[in-house]
């Protein structure tokens, strides 16, 4: 796999990362169906074998179970991986998620020590603010993150799901290496809102989660019944009746174009993202899908290919929100 610069602060990563969220459950529920720790660890190892060194997690996932899984997977090989984790969703001293966002200095100090312990490491390569704490000035949050860099506990800092204005204010305090937001053929809000333009102007890297549209672009979902009963996607608008069948039609058109190139729809969707200089972190917990995703890093799309693809799902296409009303309200747009 190609290694690329993420932002202009010196961080080098593989041009496709591995989103690890789905490898562990969340409380009593699974995020994307049943989990298998042995296969998840094998998937992380296989990623490294193929040149993929960029793992994405967060303290929220589990909570803590995901970071602990990664610690087990990378044991003895910490220096070969680039680990990105996040803070912000408040988790109390009883390990319960309060569903508030906390970007205060005191909470950040507590959160980073907890993540270091769970990851069994003394440093985090890339530390993201998971969501904006609208009750704490972004300058205060970034100042606290800067202290972690000075202390050697964090290498680079990032933000997630933030507006251009927030990025500019944060970057004025300390150079931001990366912003992570949802982006795919099905979700281009950050492009519409000018966030990507701002990142390019400031030399900040862009990492996209859910690059396959929450799994729609994998082609594996044909009806709502294809999702496990406790899958959280059943509760979000994109998978509801109002949007579902229209989205399937879009997927079929994308699959048709992919077939012409003898690749899968998911590989086409990932290659489109990579062509824009964006780092996708498709989430998977199985080696089979990991290998397919990594193959997308070798696909070169022509300008004609890109135009055909974007004509299927033009900028501004409404494929349905990917969070419920509460989740959408926490985005900084």
Short mmCIF file of C-alpha atoms in Angstrom, two decimals:
data_model
loop_
_atom_site.label_atom_id
_atom_site.label_comp_id
_atom_site.label_asym_id
_atom_site.label_seq_id
_atom_site.Cartn_x
_atom_site.Cartn_y
_atom_site.Cartn_z
CA UNK A 1 0.00 0.00 0.00
CA UNK A 2 1.08 3.56 -0.61
CA UNK A 3 2.18 5.63 2.36
CA UNK A 4 1.00 9.24 2.32
CA UNK A 5 1.27 12.37 4.43
CA UNK A 6 -1.75 13.08 6.59
CA UNK A 7 -1.76 16.85 6.82
CA UNK A 8 1.49 18.76 6.82
CA UNK A 9 2.72 18.15 10.37
CA UNK A 10 4.74 15.03 9.54
CA UNK A 11 2.39 12.10 10.12
CA UNK A 12 2.80 9.32 7.52
CA UNK A 13 0.13 6.62 7.17
CA UNK A 14 -1.17 4.03 4.71
CA UNK A 15 -3.64 5.49 2.21
CA UNK A 16 -6.45 3.28 3.54
CA UNK A 17 -6.96 2.90 7.27
CA UNK A 18 -8.92 0.34 9.26
CA UNK A 19 -11.98 1.44 11.21
CA UNK A 20 -12.14 -0.86 14.23
CA UNK A 21 -15.44 0.22 15.82
CA UNK A 22 -17.46 -2.77 14.63
CA UNK A 23 -14.96 -5.25 16.09
CA UNK A 24 -16.52 -4.91 19.53
CA UNK A 25 -20.06 -4.55 20.76
CA UNK A 26 -21.47 -1.50 22.51
CA UNK A 27 -22.96 -2.35 25.86
CA UNK A 28 -25.50 -5.09 25.21
CA UNK A 29 -25.71 -4.38 21.49
CA UNK A 30 -23.47 -5.02 18.49
CA UNK A 31 -22.82 -2.07 16.21
CA UNK A 32 -22.73 -4.07 12.99
CA UNK A 33 -23.84 -7.57 13.88
CA UNK A 34 -22.05 -10.25 15.91
CA UNK A 35 -18.42 -9.86 16.89
CA UNK A 36 -15.57 -12.37 16.84
CA UNK A 37 -12.46 -11.30 18.73
CA UNK A 38 -10.18 -13.90 17.15
CA UNK A 39 -11.15 -12.89 13.61
CA UNK A 40 -10.95 -9.19 14.50
CA UNK A 41 -7.38 -9.57 15.74
CA UNK A 42 -6.49 -11.60 12.65
CA UNK A 43 -7.94 -8.78 10.53
CA UNK A 44 -5.71 -6.21 12.25
CA UNK A 45 -2.68 -8.43 11.69
CA UNK A 46 -3.60 -9.01 8.05
CA UNK A 47 -3.91 -5.27 7.52
CA UNK A 48 -0.31 -4.80 8.65
CA UNK A 49 0.88 -7.65 6.43
CA UNK A 50 -0.66 -5.82 3.45
CA UNK A 51 0.89 -2.49 4.43
CA UNK A 52 -2.05 -1.01 6.35
CA UNK A 53 -0.71 0.52 9.55
CA UNK A 54 -3.46 3.02 10.44
CA UNK A 55 -5.98 1.85 13.07
CA UNK A 56 -8.93 3.98 14.18
CA UNK A 57 -10.71 3.55 17.49
CA UNK A 58 -12.26 5.61 20.34
CA UNK A 59 -12.83 5.32 24.06
CA UNK A 60 -16.59 5.37 23.35
CA UNK A 61 -16.50 2.07 21.46
CA UNK A 62 -17.41 -0.51 24.05
CA UNK A 63 -16.86 1.72 25.98
CA UNK A 64 -13.14 0.89 26.22
CA UNK A 65 -13.51 -2.62 24.76
CA UNK A 66 -12.27 -1.52 21.35
CA UNK A 67 -9.10 0.09 22.66
CA UNK A 68 -8.47 -3.01 24.77
CA UNK A 69 -8.90 -5.24 21.71
CA UNK A 70 -6.39 -3.19 19.77
CA UNK A 71 -3.93 -3.40 22.67
CA UNK A 72 -4.18 -7.19 22.49
CA UNK A 73 -3.78 -7.21 18.71
CA UNK A 74 -0.69 -4.97 18.56
CA UNK A 75 1.06 -6.41 21.61
CA UNK A 76 4.79 -6.54 20.91
CA UNK A 77 4.46 -4.56 17.67
CA UNK A 78 3.30 -1.15 18.87
CA UNK A 79 5.90 0.73 16.83
CA UNK A 80 4.58 -0.72 13.58
CA UNK A 81 1.13 0.81 13.94
CA UNK A 82 -0.30 4.33 13.83
CA UNK A 83 -3.06 4.47 16.42
CA UNK A 84 -5.82 7.07 16.29
CA UNK A 85 -8.28 7.28 19.17
CA UNK A 86 -10.81 9.86 20.35
CA UNK A 87 -12.26 11.52 23.43
CA UNK A 88 -15.28 13.74 23.98
CA UNK A 89 -18.26 11.54 24.70
CA UNK A 90 -18.28 11.76 28.48
CA UNK A 91 -17.74 8.48 30.31
CA UNK A 92 -18.11 8.62 34.07
CA UNK A 93 -16.02 6.93 36.75
CA UNK A 94 -18.35 3.92 36.65
CA UNK A 95 -17.52 3.42 32.96
CA UNK A 96 -20.98 4.58 31.90
CA UNK A 97 -21.53 6.86 28.90
CA UNK A 98 -23.46 9.95 30.02
CA UNK A 99 -24.22 11.01 26.41
CA UNK A 100 -22.90 14.49 27.12
CA UNK A 101 -19.92 15.93 25.23
CA UNK A 102 -17.04 17.06 27.42
CA UNK A 103 -14.10 18.99 25.98
CA UNK A 104 -12.90 20.54 29.23
CA UNK A 105 -9.25 20.48 30.24
CA UNK A 106 -9.84 18.32 33.31
CA UNK A 107 -11.85 15.76 31.37
CA UNK A 108 -9.28 15.55 28.57
CA UNK A 109 -6.54 14.78 31.11
CA UNK A 110 -8.66 12.00 32.55
CA UNK A 111 -9.64 10.64 29.13
CA UNK A 112 -6.12 10.45 27.72
CA UNK A 113 -4.78 8.56 30.74
CA UNK A 114 -7.66 6.10 30.44
CA UNK A 115 -6.99 5.54 26.73
CA UNK A 116 -3.26 5.10 27.30
CA UNK A 117 -4.04 2.47 29.92
CA UNK A 118 -6.56 0.64 27.73
CA UNK A 119 -4.28 0.72 24.70
CA UNK A 120 -1.32 -0.38 26.87
CA UNK A 121 0.89 2.28 25.35
CA UNK A 122 2.65 5.43 26.52
CA UNK A 123 1.69 7.51 23.50
CA UNK A 124 -1.19 8.00 21.06
CA UNK A 125 -0.21 8.86 17.50
CA UNK A 126 -3.33 10.86 16.61
CA UNK A 127 -5.78 12.07 19.25
CA UNK A 128 -9.14 13.37 18.04
CA UNK A 129 -11.83 15.43 19.72
CA UNK A 130 -14.76 13.12 18.90
CA UNK A 131 -17.44 15.82 18.88
CA UNK A 132 -17.40 19.54 19.62
CA UNK A 133 -18.29 20.49 23.18
CA UNK A 134 -20.52 23.47 22.47
CA UNK A 135 -20.22 24.61 26.10
CA UNK A 136 -16.42 24.83 26.01
CA UNK A 137 -14.53 27.20 23.69
CA UNK A 138 -12.63 25.19 21.08
CA UNK A 139 -9.53 27.19 21.99
CA UNK A 140 -9.66 25.79 25.52
CA UNK A 141 -10.02 22.23 24.27
CA UNK A 142 -7.14 22.55 21.80
CA UNK A 143 -4.92 24.18 24.43
CA UNK A 144 -5.45 21.12 26.62
CA UNK A 145 -4.65 18.83 23.69
CA UNK A 146 -1.50 20.86 23.00
CA UNK A 147 -0.31 20.15 26.54
CA UNK A 148 -0.59 16.43 25.80
CA UNK A 149 1.64 16.89 22.74
CA UNK A 150 4.22 18.75 24.84
CA UNK A 151 4.12 15.96 27.43
CA UNK A 152 4.77 13.33 24.72
CA UNK A 153 1.50 11.52 25.36
CA UNK A 154 0.08 12.51 21.96
CA UNK A 155 1.87 12.90 18.66
CA UNK A 156 -0.68 14.81 16.58
CA UNK A 157 -4.14 16.24 17.23
CA UNK A 158 -7.35 16.11 15.26
CA UNK A 159 -11.01 17.07 15.29
CA UNK A 160 -14.15 15.28 14.18
CA UNK A 161 -17.38 16.50 12.58
CA UNK A 162 -16.55 20.20 12.80
CA UNK A 163 -17.30 23.27 10.68
CA UNK A 164 -14.80 25.40 8.76
CA UNK A 165 -15.04 28.11 11.42
CA UNK A 166 -14.21 25.68 14.22
CA UNK A 167 -11.28 24.30 12.21
CA UNK A 168 -9.86 27.78 11.68
CA UNK A 169 -10.19 28.72 15.35
CA UNK A 170 -8.61 25.46 16.48
CA UNK A 171 -5.77 25.63 13.97
CA UNK A 172 -4.89 29.12 15.20
CA UNK A 173 -4.12 27.64 18.64
CA UNK A 174 -2.13 24.60 17.50
CA UNK A 175 -1.65 22.99 14.06
CA UNK A 176 -4.41 20.45 13.42
CA UNK A 177 -3.15 17.37 11.61
CA UNK A 178 -6.47 15.82 10.58
CA UNK A 179 -10.22 16.19 10.63
CA UNK A 180 -12.40 13.09 10.57
CA UNK A 181 -15.98 13.26 9.33
CA UNK A 182 -18.38 11.04 7.49
CA UNK A 183 -17.91 11.28 3.73
CA UNK A 184 -18.91 8.96 0.90
CA UNK A 185 -20.86 8.93 -2.35
CA UNK A 186 -23.91 8.95 -0.07
CA UNK A 187 -22.76 11.70 2.31
CA UNK A 188 -20.97 14.85 1.11
CA UNK A 189 -22.08 17.50 3.60
CA UNK A 190 -18.49 18.49 4.41
CA UNK A 191 -17.91 19.17 0.73
CA UNK A 192 -21.14 21.16 0.39
CA UNK A 193 -20.31 23.21 3.50
CA UNK A 194 -16.79 24.04 2.30
CA UNK A 195 -15.00 22.12 5.05
CA UNK A 196 -12.82 20.16 2.62
CA UNK A 197 -11.82 23.39 0.89
CA UNK A 198 -10.78 24.85 4.26
CA UNK A 199 -8.73 21.77 5.11
CA UNK A 200 -6.92 21.91 1.78
CA UNK A 201 -6.15 25.59 2.27
CA UNK A 202 -4.72 24.99 5.74
CA UNK A 203 -2.80 21.80 4.91
CA UNK A 204 -4.94 19.62 7.17
CA UNK A 205 -5.60 16.00 6.24
CA UNK A 206 -9.10 14.60 5.86
CA UNK A 207 -10.05 11.14 7.13
CA UNK A 208 -13.46 9.75 6.30
CA UNK A 209 -15.38 7.22 8.35
CA UNK A 210 -18.27 5.25 6.85
CA UNK A 211 -16.82 5.63 3.33
CA UNK A 212 -19.22 2.91 2.17
CA UNK A 213 -22.34 4.75 3.27
CA UNK A 214 -22.85 2.73 6.46
CA UNK A 215 -22.53 -0.43 4.39
CA UNK A 216 -25.01 0.48 1.64
CA UNK A 217 -22.23 0.79 -0.95
CA UNK A 218 -20.92 -2.68 -0.14
CA UNK A 219 -23.89 -4.11 -2.04
CA UNK A 220 -24.52 -6.55 0.82
CA UNK A 221 -27.72 -4.86 1.97
CA UNK A 222 -30.82 -5.42 -0.17
CA UNK A 223 -33.53 -5.19 2.46
CA UNK A 224 -33.78 -3.94 6.01
CA UNK A 225 -33.96 -7.59 7.07
CA UNK A 226 -30.35 -8.01 5.95
CA UNK A 227 -29.40 -6.09 9.10
CA UNK A 228 -29.21 -8.00 12.41
CA UNK A 229 -32.06 -7.25 14.81
CA UNK A 230 -29.86 -5.29 17.21
CA UNK A 231 -27.94 -3.41 14.50
CA UNK A 232 -28.02 0.33 15.27
CA UNK A 233 -28.57 1.18 11.59
CA UNK A 234 -32.19 0.06 11.88
CA UNK A 235 -32.84 3.24 13.83
CA UNK A 236 -31.37 5.80 11.43
CA UNK A 237 -33.20 7.55 8.57
CA UNK A 238 -30.99 6.31 5.72
CA UNK A 239 -32.26 2.78 6.27
CA UNK A 240 -35.91 3.74 6.72
CA UNK A 241 -38.66 3.18 4.16
CA UNK A 242 -38.58 6.80 2.99
CA UNK A 243 -35.05 6.39 1.59
CA UNK A 244 -34.25 2.71 1.47
CA UNK A 245 -35.53 1.74 -1.98
CA UNK A 246 -34.20 4.90 -3.63
CA UNK A 247 -30.78 4.18 -2.15
CA UNK A 248 -30.85 0.63 -3.45
CA UNK A 249 -31.46 2.01 -6.96
CA UNK A 250 -28.38 4.23 -6.60
CA UNK A 251 -26.31 1.27 -5.43
CA UNK A 252 -27.44 -0.78 -8.44
CA UNK A 253 -26.34 2.00 -10.80
CA UNK A 254 -22.95 2.17 -9.05
CA UNK A 255 -22.63 -1.62 -9.25
CA UNK A 256 -23.28 -1.46 -12.99
CA UNK A 257 -20.40 0.99 -13.46
CA UNK A 258 -18.14 -1.09 -11.22
CA UNK A 259 -18.92 -4.21 -13.25
CA UNK A 260 -17.65 -2.45 -16.37
CA UNK A 261 -14.30 -2.07 -14.62
CA UNK A 262 -14.38 -5.61 -13.19
CA UNK A 263 -14.32 -4.38 -9.60
CA UNK A 264 -16.88 -4.28 -6.79
CA UNK A 265 -19.09 -1.33 -5.93
CA UNK A 266 -17.28 -0.90 -2.62
CA UNK A 267 -13.89 -0.83 -4.35
CA UNK A 268 -15.18 1.79 -6.78
CA UNK A 269 -16.52 3.90 -3.91
CA UNK A 270 -13.20 3.71 -2.06
CA UNK A 271 -11.13 4.45 -5.17
CA UNK A 272 -13.29 7.55 -5.74
CA UNK A 273 -12.45 8.80 -2.24
CA UNK A 274 -8.74 8.08 -2.62
CA UNK A 275 -8.69 9.92 -5.95
CA UNK A 276 -9.66 13.05 -4.00
CA UNK A 277 -6.65 12.77 -1.70
CA UNK A 278 -8.85 11.68 1.21
CA UNK A 279 -8.03 8.79 3.58
CA UNK A 280 -10.91 6.33 3.97
CA UNK A 281 -11.09 4.12 7.06
CA UNK A 282 -13.63 1.48 6.05
CA UNK A 283 -14.72 -0.52 9.05
CA UNK A 284 -14.54 -4.28 8.88
CA UNK A 285 -13.96 -7.15 11.27
CA UNK A 286 -13.21 -9.81 8.65
CA UNK A 287 -10.04 -10.45 6.65
CA UNK A 288 -12.00 -11.15 3.48
CA UNK A 289 -13.48 -7.67 3.33
CA UNK A 290 -10.26 -6.04 4.50
CA UNK A 291 -8.39 -7.55 1.54
CA UNK A 292 -11.05 -6.34 -0.89
CA UNK A 293 -10.90 -2.84 0.58
CA UNK A 294 -7.12 -2.64 0.40
CA UNK A 295 -7.20 -3.69 -3.26
CA UNK A 296 -9.07 -0.44 -3.92
CA UNK A 297 -5.87 1.48 -3.19
CA UNK A 298 -4.44 0.21 -6.48
CA UNK A 299 -7.40 1.26 -8.66
CA UNK A 300 -6.89 4.30 -10.86
CA UNK A 301 -10.03 6.09 -12.05
CA UNK A 302 -10.05 8.29 -15.14
CA UNK A 303 -11.70 11.68 -15.22
CA UNK A 304 -14.48 10.08 -17.27
CA UNK A 305 -14.96 7.43 -14.59
CA UNK A 306 -15.23 10.09 -11.91
CA UNK A 307 -17.76 12.08 -13.92
CA UNK A 308 -19.91 9.01 -14.56
CA UNK A 309 -19.87 8.11 -10.89
CA UNK A 310 -20.74 11.58 -9.67
CA UNK A 311 -23.54 11.82 -12.22
CA UNK A 312 -25.17 8.82 -10.52
CA UNK A 313 -25.06 10.49 -7.09
CA UNK A 314 -24.65 14.24 -7.72
CA UNK A 315 -23.53 16.56 -4.95
CA UNK A 316 -26.61 17.41 -2.88
CA UNK A 317 -28.37 14.05 -3.31
CA UNK A 318 -30.44 13.31 -0.19
CA UNK A 319 -29.87 9.70 0.83
CA UNK A 320 -31.14 10.19 4.38
CA UNK A 321 -29.43 11.19 7.60
CA UNK A 322 -27.05 8.70 9.16
CA UNK A 323 -27.92 9.57 12.76
CA UNK A 324 -31.15 10.10 14.62
CA UNK A 325 -32.20 13.62 15.62
CA UNK A 326 -30.03 13.58 18.75
CA UNK A 327 -26.93 12.46 16.85
CA UNK A 328 -27.44 14.97 14.07
CA UNK A 329 -27.72 17.74 16.64
CA UNK A 330 -24.19 17.05 17.82
CA UNK A 331 -22.61 17.75 14.42
CA UNK A 332 -21.00 21.18 14.10
CA UNK A 333 -22.55 22.31 10.80
#
